[in-house]
Coordinates of C-alpha atoms and ligand atoms in Angstrom, one line a residue:
M18 CA -139.4 -68.5 -49.2
S19 CA -142.8 -67.2 -50.6
Q20 CA -144.2 -64.0 -49.2
T21 CA -147.8 -63.3 -48.2
P22 CA -149.9 -61.2 -50.6
P23 CA -149.2 -57.5 -50.4
L24 CA -151.5 -55.5 -48.1
L25 CA -153.7 -52.9 -49.8
S26 CA -153.1 -49.4 -48.5
G27 CA -155.7 -47.4 -46.6
G28 CA -156.7 -49.8 -43.9
L29 CA -157.9 -48.3 -40.6
P30 CA -156.6 -49.4 -37.2
V31 CA -158.5 -52.5 -36.0
L32 CA -161.2 -52.3 -38.7
G33 CA -158.8 -52.6 -41.6
H34 CA -160.7 -52.3 -44.9
V35 CA -164.1 -53.4 -43.6
V36 CA -165.8 -50.0 -43.9
E37 CA -164.8 -49.6 -47.5
F38 CA -165.7 -53.2 -48.1
Q39 CA -169.3 -52.6 -47.1
R40 CA -169.7 -49.2 -48.7
D41 CA -167.8 -49.4 -51.9
R42 CA -166.5 -52.9 -52.6
S43 CA -166.0 -52.3 -56.2
G44 CA -163.8 -49.2 -55.5
L45 CA -161.8 -51.2 -53.0
F46 CA -161.1 -54.1 -55.3
K47 CA -160.3 -51.9 -58.3
R48 CA -157.9 -49.9 -56.1
G49 CA -156.3 -53.2 -54.9
F50 CA -155.9 -54.4 -58.5
A51 CA -154.4 -51.1 -59.6
E52 CA -152.0 -51.1 -56.7
H53 CA -150.9 -54.7 -56.7
G54 CA -152.4 -56.7 -59.6
D55 CA -154.3 -59.9 -59.4
V56 CA -153.3 -61.0 -55.8
F57 CA -153.5 -58.6 -52.9
A58 CA -154.6 -58.7 -49.3
V59 CA -157.2 -56.8 -47.3
S60 CA -157.8 -56.9 -43.5
L61 CA -161.4 -57.3 -42.4
V62 CA -161.3 -56.6 -38.7
G63 CA -158.2 -58.6 -38.3
Q64 CA -159.2 -61.4 -40.7
M65 CA -156.4 -61.3 -43.2
T66 CA -157.9 -62.1 -46.6
A67 CA -156.3 -62.6 -50.1
V68 CA -158.3 -61.1 -53.0
V69 CA -157.7 -62.9 -56.2
T70 CA -158.6 -62.0 -59.8
G71 CA -158.7 -63.8 -63.2
A72 CA -159.5 -67.2 -64.6
A73 CA -156.5 -69.1 -63.4
H74 CA -156.8 -68.0 -59.8
N75 CA -160.6 -68.4 -59.8
K76 CA -160.2 -71.9 -61.1
K77 CA -157.7 -72.7 -58.3
V78 CA -160.1 -71.4 -55.6
Y79 CA -163.0 -73.4 -56.9
T80 CA -161.1 -76.6 -57.5
Q81 CA -159.4 -76.3 -54.1
T82 CA -162.7 -75.7 -52.3
D83 CA -163.4 -78.6 -49.9
R84 CA -159.6 -79.4 -50.1
A85 CA -157.2 -76.7 -49.0
L86 CA -160.0 -74.1 -48.9
N87 CA -163.0 -74.4 -46.6
I88 CA -166.4 -72.9 -47.8
S89 CA -168.5 -73.7 -44.7
K90 CA -166.1 -71.9 -42.2
A91 CA -166.3 -68.8 -44.4
Y92 CA -170.0 -68.4 -43.9
D93 CA -170.5 -68.6 -40.0
S94 CA -173.1 -65.8 -40.0
L95 CA -175.2 -67.6 -42.6
R96 CA -175.1 -70.8 -40.5
A97 CA -176.3 -69.0 -37.5
A98 CA -179.3 -67.8 -39.5
F99 CA -180.1 -70.8 -41.6
G100 CA -178.7 -73.8 -39.8
E101 CA -176.7 -76.7 -41.1
T102 CA -177.7 -76.7 -44.7
L103 CA -176.3 -76.5 -48.2
F104 CA -172.6 -75.4 -48.4
I105 CA -172.8 -73.7 -45.0
A106 CA -173.1 -77.2 -43.4
G107 CA -170.1 -79.3 -42.9
K108 CA -168.7 -81.3 -45.8
E109 CA -170.3 -84.6 -44.7
T110 CA -173.8 -83.1 -44.4
Y111 CA -173.3 -81.2 -47.7
T112 CA -172.2 -84.3 -49.6
N113 CA -175.2 -86.3 -48.2
Q114 CA -177.7 -83.5 -49.1
R115 CA -176.2 -82.8 -52.6
A116 CA -178.1 -85.7 -54.2
V117 CA -181.4 -84.0 -53.1
L118 CA -180.3 -80.7 -54.5
Q119 CA -179.5 -82.2 -57.9
E120 CA -182.8 -84.0 -58.0
I121 CA -185.0 -81.0 -57.2
F122 CA -183.4 -78.8 -59.8
K123 CA -183.6 -81.4 -62.6
R124 CA -184.9 -80.2 -66.0
E125 CA -188.3 -82.0 -65.6
K126 CA -188.8 -80.4 -62.2
M127 CA -188.2 -77.0 -63.8
V128 CA -191.4 -77.1 -65.7
G129 CA -193.5 -76.6 -62.6
Y130 CA -191.2 -73.8 -61.4
I131 CA -191.5 -72.0 -64.7
E132 CA -195.3 -72.2 -64.4
A133 CA -194.9 -70.6 -60.9
M134 CA -192.8 -67.8 -62.5
N135 CA -195.4 -67.1 -65.2
V136 CA -198.2 -66.8 -62.7
E137 CA -196.4 -64.5 -60.2
V138 CA -194.9 -62.3 -62.9
Q139 CA -198.3 -61.9 -64.4
A140 CA -199.8 -61.1 -61.0
W141 CA -197.1 -58.3 -60.6
L142 CA -198.0 -56.9 -64.1
D143 CA -201.7 -57.0 -63.3
R144 CA -201.0 -55.1 -60.1
L145 CA -199.3 -52.3 -62.1
G146 CA -202.6 -51.4 -63.9
D147 CA -202.6 -49.8 -67.4
Q148 CA -200.1 -47.1 -67.0
G149 CA -198.0 -45.3 -64.4
K150 CA -194.5 -45.4 -62.8
T151 CA -193.0 -48.0 -60.6
N152 CA -189.7 -48.6 -58.8
I153 CA -188.2 -51.6 -60.6
S154 CA -185.6 -52.2 -57.9
T155 CA -188.1 -52.7 -55.0
D156 CA -190.7 -54.4 -57.3
M157 CA -188.1 -57.1 -58.1
Q158 CA -187.5 -57.7 -54.4
E159 CA -191.1 -58.6 -53.8
L160 CA -191.7 -60.4 -57.0
T161 CA -188.7 -62.8 -56.7
Q162 CA -189.8 -63.5 -53.1
F163 CA -193.2 -64.6 -54.3
V164 CA -191.8 -66.6 -57.2
A165 CA -189.6 -68.6 -54.9
A166 CA -192.4 -69.1 -52.4
R167 CA -194.8 -70.3 -55.0
A168 CA -192.2 -72.6 -56.6
F169 CA -191.1 -74.1 -53.3
I170 CA -194.5 -74.6 -51.6
G171 CA -197.1 -74.1 -54.3
P172 CA -200.1 -71.8 -55.0
D173 CA -201.3 -71.6 -51.4
F174 CA -198.1 -70.0 -50.2
R175 CA -200.0 -66.7 -49.4
D176 CA -202.1 -68.7 -46.9
E177 CA -199.2 -70.8 -45.6
L178 CA -196.8 -68.0 -45.0
S179 CA -198.2 -65.1 -43.0
D180 CA -196.8 -61.6 -42.8
S181 CA -195.0 -62.5 -39.6
F182 CA -193.1 -65.2 -41.5
W183 CA -191.8 -62.6 -43.9
E184 CA -190.9 -60.4 -41.0
D185 CA -189.0 -63.3 -39.5
Y186 CA -187.3 -63.9 -42.8
R187 CA -186.1 -60.3 -42.9
A188 CA -184.8 -60.6 -39.3
L189 CA -182.6 -63.5 -40.5
G190 CA -181.3 -61.4 -43.4
N191 CA -180.6 -58.4 -41.2
A192 CA -178.5 -60.5 -38.9
I193 CA -176.0 -61.6 -41.6
D194 CA -172.8 -60.1 -40.3
P195 CA -169.6 -61.8 -41.2
V196 CA -167.6 -59.5 -38.8
L197 CA -169.2 -59.9 -35.3
P198 CA -169.2 -63.2 -33.4
T199 CA -172.5 -64.8 -34.2
N200 CA -173.4 -65.5 -30.5
L201 CA -173.1 -61.9 -29.2
P202 CA -176.3 -61.1 -27.2
I203 CA -177.1 -58.0 -29.3
P204 CA -180.7 -57.1 -30.5
K205 CA -180.2 -58.2 -34.1
F206 CA -178.9 -61.7 -33.1
I207 CA -181.6 -62.1 -30.4
K208 CA -184.2 -61.3 -33.0
R209 CA -182.6 -63.7 -35.4
D210 CA -182.8 -66.6 -32.9
R211 CA -186.4 -65.9 -32.2
A212 CA -187.2 -65.6 -35.9
R213 CA -185.5 -68.9 -36.5
A214 CA -187.5 -70.7 -33.9
S215 CA -190.8 -69.4 -35.3
I216 CA -189.9 -70.1 -38.9
L217 CA -189.0 -73.7 -38.0
K218 CA -192.5 -74.1 -36.5
T219 CA -194.2 -72.7 -39.6
V220 CA -192.1 -74.7 -42.1
S221 CA -192.4 -77.9 -40.1
A222 CA -196.2 -77.7 -40.3
I223 CA -195.9 -77.1 -44.1
V224 CA -193.7 -80.2 -44.4
A225 CA -196.0 -82.3 -42.3
R226 CA -199.0 -81.4 -44.5
R227 CA -197.1 -82.5 -47.6
K228 CA -195.9 -85.7 -45.9
N229 CA -199.5 -86.6 -45.0
N230 CA -201.0 -85.9 -48.4
P231 CA -198.2 -86.0 -51.0
E232 CA -200.7 -86.5 -53.8
R233 CA -202.1 -83.0 -53.2
Y234 CA -198.9 -81.2 -53.8
D235 CA -196.4 -80.7 -56.7
D236 CA -193.8 -78.2 -55.3
L237 CA -190.1 -78.2 -54.4
V238 CA -190.7 -79.2 -50.7
T239 CA -192.8 -82.2 -51.9
H240 CA -190.0 -83.1 -54.3
V241 CA -187.5 -83.0 -51.4
L242 CA -189.7 -85.5 -49.5
S243 CA -189.5 -88.0 -52.4
S244 CA -185.7 -87.5 -53.0
P245 CA -183.4 -89.6 -50.8
Q246 CA -180.1 -88.3 -49.6
K247 CA -176.8 -90.1 -50.5
D248 CA -177.2 -92.4 -47.5
G249 CA -180.7 -93.4 -48.5
T250 CA -182.5 -91.4 -45.8
V251 CA -185.1 -88.6 -46.4
M252 CA -184.4 -85.2 -44.8
D253 CA -186.4 -84.6 -41.5
E254 CA -188.6 -81.6 -40.9
E255 CA -185.9 -79.4 -39.4
Q256 CA -183.5 -80.2 -42.3
I257 CA -186.1 -79.4 -44.8
A258 CA -187.0 -76.1 -43.0
N259 CA -183.3 -75.2 -43.1
L260 CA -183.0 -76.1 -46.8
F261 CA -186.2 -74.1 -47.6
M262 CA -184.9 -71.0 -45.8
G263 CA -181.4 -71.5 -47.3
L264 CA -182.8 -71.7 -50.8
L265 CA -185.1 -68.7 -50.3
F266 CA -182.1 -66.7 -49.2
A267 CA -179.7 -67.9 -51.9
G268 CA -182.2 -67.2 -54.6
H269 CA -184.2 -64.2 -53.6
E270 CA -182.1 -61.0 -53.3
T271 CA -179.5 -62.3 -55.8
T272 CA -182.2 -62.8 -58.5
A273 CA -184.0 -59.6 -57.5
G274 CA -180.9 -57.5 -58.0
Q275 CA -179.9 -59.0 -61.3
A276 CA -183.5 -59.0 -62.7
A277 CA -183.8 -55.3 -62.0
W278 CA -180.3 -54.6 -63.5
T279 CA -181.2 -56.5 -66.6
I280 CA -184.2 -54.2 -67.3
I281 CA -182.1 -51.2 -66.3
M282 CA -179.2 -52.1 -68.5
L283 CA -181.5 -52.8 -71.5
L284 CA -183.2 -49.4 -71.0
E285 CA -179.8 -47.7 -70.9
N286 CA -178.8 -49.4 -74.2
P287 CA -181.5 -48.9 -76.8
E288 CA -179.8 -50.9 -79.5
H289 CA -179.8 -54.0 -77.3
F290 CA -183.3 -53.2 -75.9
D291 CA -184.7 -53.2 -79.5
R292 CA -183.1 -56.5 -80.3
V293 CA -184.5 -58.2 -77.2
N294 CA -187.9 -56.5 -77.7
A295 CA -188.1 -57.7 -81.3
E296 CA -187.3 -61.2 -80.2
V297 CA -190.0 -61.2 -77.5
Q298 CA -192.7 -59.8 -79.9
E299 CA -191.8 -62.5 -82.4
H300 CA -191.6 -65.6 -80.1
V301 CA -194.1 -64.9 -77.3
G302 CA -197.7 -65.5 -78.3
D303 CA -200.7 -63.4 -77.3
D304 CA -201.4 -65.8 -74.4
C305 CA -198.0 -64.6 -73.1
V306 CA -197.1 -68.1 -71.9
I307 CA -193.3 -68.4 -71.5
D308 CA -192.7 -72.2 -71.3
A309 CA -189.5 -74.1 -72.0
M310 CA -190.1 -74.0 -75.8
V311 CA -190.5 -70.2 -75.8
L312 CA -187.5 -69.8 -73.5
R313 CA -185.4 -71.7 -76.0
E314 CA -186.1 -69.0 -78.7
L315 CA -185.1 -66.1 -76.4
K316 CA -181.3 -66.1 -77.3
H317 CA -180.9 -62.3 -77.1
T318 CA -182.8 -62.1 -73.8
F319 CA -180.5 -64.7 -72.2
D320 CA -177.4 -63.0 -73.7
A321 CA -178.5 -59.8 -72.1
I322 CA -179.0 -61.6 -68.8
D323 CA -175.5 -63.0 -69.0
E324 CA -174.0 -59.7 -69.9
T325 CA -175.8 -58.2 -66.8
T326 CA -174.3 -61.0 -64.7
R327 CA -170.9 -59.9 -66.0
L328 CA -171.3 -56.1 -65.4
R329 CA -173.6 -56.1 -62.3
P330 CA -173.1 -59.4 -60.5
S331 CA -175.3 -59.5 -57.3
A332 CA -173.0 -62.1 -55.7
D333 CA -169.8 -60.2 -56.3
V334 CA -167.7 -61.9 -53.7
Q335 CA -167.3 -65.5 -52.6
F336 CA -165.4 -66.4 -49.5
R337 CA -163.2 -69.3 -48.4
I338 CA -161.0 -69.9 -45.4
A339 CA -157.6 -71.6 -46.0
D340 CA -157.4 -74.9 -44.0
E341 CA -153.9 -75.1 -45.2
A342 CA -151.4 -72.8 -46.9
I343 CA -152.1 -72.3 -50.6
T344 CA -150.1 -70.4 -53.3
F345 CA -151.3 -67.9 -55.9
D346 CA -148.4 -67.0 -58.3
D347 CA -145.4 -66.2 -56.0
Y348 CA -147.5 -65.5 -53.0
E349 CA -148.4 -67.9 -50.2
V350 CA -151.7 -67.5 -48.4
P351 CA -151.2 -68.9 -44.9
E352 CA -153.6 -71.3 -43.1
G353 CA -156.4 -69.3 -41.4
W354 CA -156.4 -66.5 -44.0
G355 CA -159.5 -65.8 -46.0
V356 CA -159.6 -66.0 -49.8
I357 CA -162.0 -64.0 -51.9
V358 CA -163.0 -64.6 -55.5
N359 CA -164.2 -61.2 -56.8
A360 CA -166.3 -60.6 -59.8
V361 CA -165.6 -56.8 -59.9
N362 CA -162.1 -57.3 -61.3
S363 CA -162.4 -60.6 -63.0
H364 CA -165.4 -59.5 -65.1
N365 CA -163.7 -56.3 -66.2
L366 CA -160.3 -57.5 -67.4
D367 CA -159.0 -55.6 -70.5
S368 CA -157.0 -58.7 -71.4
V369 CA -160.3 -60.7 -71.7
Y370 CA -163.0 -58.2 -72.8
S371 CA -162.9 -55.4 -75.3
D372 CA -164.2 -52.2 -73.8
P373 CA -165.1 -54.1 -70.6
E374 CA -167.2 -51.4 -69.1
V375 CA -169.6 -51.4 -72.1
F376 CA -172.9 -53.4 -72.0
D377 CA -172.6 -55.6 -75.0
P378 CA -174.5 -58.9 -75.0
T379 CA -173.1 -59.8 -78.4
R380 CA -169.6 -60.2 -77.1
K381 CA -170.3 -63.9 -76.5
D382 CA -170.9 -64.3 -80.3
R383 CA -167.4 -63.1 -80.8
G384 CA -166.1 -65.7 -78.3
E385 CA -165.0 -63.2 -75.7
G386 CA -164.4 -64.5 -72.2
K387 CA -165.0 -68.2 -73.2
S388 CA -163.2 -69.8 -70.3
P389 CA -165.8 -70.9 -67.7
W390 CA -163.6 -69.5 -65.0
N391 CA -163.7 -65.9 -66.2
I392 CA -167.3 -65.3 -65.1
V393 CA -167.9 -66.0 -61.4
G394 CA -171.3 -64.4 -60.9
F395 CA -172.8 -67.8 -60.2
G396 CA -169.6 -69.3 -58.6
G397 CA -167.8 -72.3 -60.0
G398 CA -166.7 -75.9 -59.5
L399 CA -168.7 -78.2 -57.2
H400 CA -170.5 -75.4 -55.4
K401 CA -171.5 -73.5 -58.6
C402 CA -175.0 -72.2 -58.1
T403 CA -177.6 -75.0 -58.3
G404 CA -180.3 -72.5 -58.9
M405 CA -178.6 -70.8 -61.9
N406 CA -181.1 -72.1 -64.5
F407 CA -184.0 -71.3 -62.2
A408 CA -182.7 -67.7 -61.8
K409 CA -182.0 -67.2 -65.5
N410 CA -185.4 -68.6 -66.5
E411 CA -187.0 -66.4 -64.0
M412 CA -185.3 -63.3 -65.3
A413 CA -186.2 -64.2 -68.9
V414 CA -189.9 -64.7 -67.9
I415 CA -189.9 -61.3 -66.2
V416 CA -188.3 -59.5 -69.2
A417 CA -190.4 -61.3 -71.8
R418 CA -193.8 -60.8 -70.1
L419 CA -193.0 -57.2 -69.3
L420 CA -191.9 -56.3 -72.8
K421 CA -194.7 -58.2 -74.5
Q422 CA -197.4 -56.3 -72.6
F423 CA -195.9 -52.9 -71.9
D424 CA -194.1 -50.0 -73.5
I425 CA -191.5 -48.9 -70.9
G426 CA -189.0 -46.2 -70.4
S427 CA -186.6 -45.1 -67.7
L428 CA -187.3 -42.1 -65.4
T429 CA -184.1 -42.3 -63.4
S430 CA -181.0 -41.1 -65.0
Q431 CA -178.4 -42.5 -62.6
V432 CA -178.7 -45.9 -60.9
D433 CA -175.9 -47.0 -58.5
V434 CA -174.8 -50.3 -57.1
V435 CA -175.8 -50.6 -53.5
T436 CA -173.5 -52.9 -51.5
G437 CA -173.7 -54.3 -48.0
M438 CA -173.0 -57.6 -46.4
G439 CA -175.3 -59.6 -48.6
A440 CA -176.1 -59.5 -52.3
N441 CA -175.9 -56.1 -53.9
H442 CA -178.7 -54.5 -55.9
P443 CA -179.5 -51.3 -57.8
S444 CA -180.5 -48.1 -56.1
D445 CA -184.1 -46.9 -56.7
C446 CA -184.9 -46.9 -60.4
F447 CA -188.3 -45.7 -61.6
I448 CA -189.7 -46.7 -65.0
R449 CA -192.8 -45.5 -66.7
Y450 CA -195.1 -48.0 -68.4
T451 CA -198.1 -48.1 -70.7
R452 CA -200.0 -51.3 -71.3
K453 CA -200.1 -52.2 -75.0
M454 CA -202.2 -55.3 -74.8
P455 CA -205.3 -55.9 -72.6
F456 CA -204.0 -59.1 -71.0
R457 CA -205.1 -60.3 -67.6
H458 CA -204.3 -63.5 -65.7
T459 CA -205.8 -63.4 -62.3
S460 CA -205.0 -66.8 -60.7
A461 CA -202.5 -65.4 -58.2
G462 CA -203.6 -63.1 -55.4
Ligands
HEM28 C1 -179.1 -64.2 -60.1 C2 -179.4 -65.0 -59.1 C3 -178.3 -65.8 -58.4 C4 -177.0 -65.6 -58.2 C5 -176.2 -64.4 -58.7 C6 -176.4 -66.7 -57.4 C7 -175.1 -66.8 -57.1 C8 -174.6 -67.9 -56.5 C9 -173.2 -68.1 -56.2 C10 -172.1 -67.1 -56.5 C11 -173.0 -69.2 -55.6 C12 -171.7 -69.9 -55.1 C13 -171.3 -69.4 -53.7 C14 -169.9 -69.7 -53.3 O1 -169.2 -70.4 -54.1 O2 -169.4 -69.2 -52.3 C15 -174.3 -69.8 -55.4 C16 -174.6 -71.1 -54.9 C17 -175.8 -71.6 -54.7 N1 -177.0 -71.0 -55.2 FE1 -177.2 -69.3 -56.2 N2 -177.4 -67.5 -57.2 C18 -178.6 -67.1 -57.7 C19 -179.8 -67.7 -57.7 C20 -180.1 -68.8 -57.0 C21 -181.5 -69.4 -56.9 C22 -182.7 -68.9 -57.6 C23 -181.3 -70.5 -56.2 C24 -182.4 -71.5 -55.8 C25 -183.6 -71.5 -56.2 C26 -179.9 -70.7 -55.8 C27 -179.4 -71.7 -55.1 C28 -178.0 -71.8 -54.8 C29 -177.5 -73.0 -54.1 C30 -178.3 -74.2 -53.6 C31 -176.1 -72.8 -54.0 C32 -175.1 -73.7 -53.4 C33 -174.6 -74.8 -54.4 C34 -173.6 -75.7 -53.7 O3 -172.9 -75.4 -52.7 O4 -173.5 -76.9 -54.2 N3 -179.2 -69.6 -56.3 N4 -175.2 -69.0 -56.0

């Protein structure tokens, strides 16, 4: 008879490994791998959870999702905040809505989103002035929020989304807690429910305006209104509001973390910085417009973005709940257990990468880590990140516009990974900058 995966040492009574999971996930997973190899178990406040590593196990998790493994059950706390949408909805709703997701992220729709990226990135650079220092970690949080809002609801988003909307949005994020029951009457959950009600009102009004005058708008929400679901119906206002918030959440902090890390990793590795910088100076014109044609030329930039995804993945864990028993090697994960795909160990395997801890964007040219299941930073299988190209393009626009217009250098010698319950991100990192071309683009506020 198969045995369950071996339990990692060091768990506390009742809490198990949850404190270490929140504070130092990468240390926890590395310890588990050193102790037991590519399948081991942790306890997260009584929720027994198998942690798996490596292409074969990752593939099994992704291909068994929506079969033996349930994705929606694994994200209760997200559902309480964002409602029945995306993969946090049940399988039937997800399958129905997936047609819309595919439509709104099609290549031709991306053109408008890339324009939105250019405008907001330039607005950020304009706000910097000619020289000074700035915290790239916090700047990226704000910038990626504005890019998403502009791409989703267009240039008037500053008028359509008041400060209280962003406060409500933060209240939803602060209530993400996979450990506590989501209906406990505690302050953060009460705030979450109030915030949700108020957001639904705001977004419903936004949707109604687009429904009444579709010809005036060319944004993601308007695309949703003209994209039928699998059953032929168009999403209603509440469904669109949930989708809007779900996409904002899925794409905001994740992209912020990785965009900041890309700049930080390049600054820490001058050889690769120079290669990317030379490419940007060669292919980006004096108008600084980064459209699809320019993006196609930025090979080294995209390689650096991919290498950052490997070394500093912001979505470093993906959860599932076993609806039925499932085996990994000789171990059986029983029904009701959690399963975690983890990027920390999978992205650092000696057997796949030479000097895995080194930032080396050229490793792809040597064919390292070719299997699509090695890198899990954007997930895999049916639920692989729909916004991956959106995010990568956004990071490329940020890097290219920044390097084209500014000389930059790092002022922070050590930057750490900050983990919590959501996406992780770099600790404060200050860079110095000096404008080298007098470019101004002032169409964003
Ligand atoms: C660097 C930035 C990003 C990272 C690291 C990231 C990561 C991920 C990961 C790991 C998943 C799979 C979750 C799982 O299997 O449990 C996922 C799914 C998803 N992401 Fe992203 N994401 C990023 C940016 C974005 C953006 C910008 C958007 C939208 C504009 C987005 C929309 C989505 C959606 C809709 C899904 C669900 C796909 C499905 O279930 O079919 N993501 N993302």
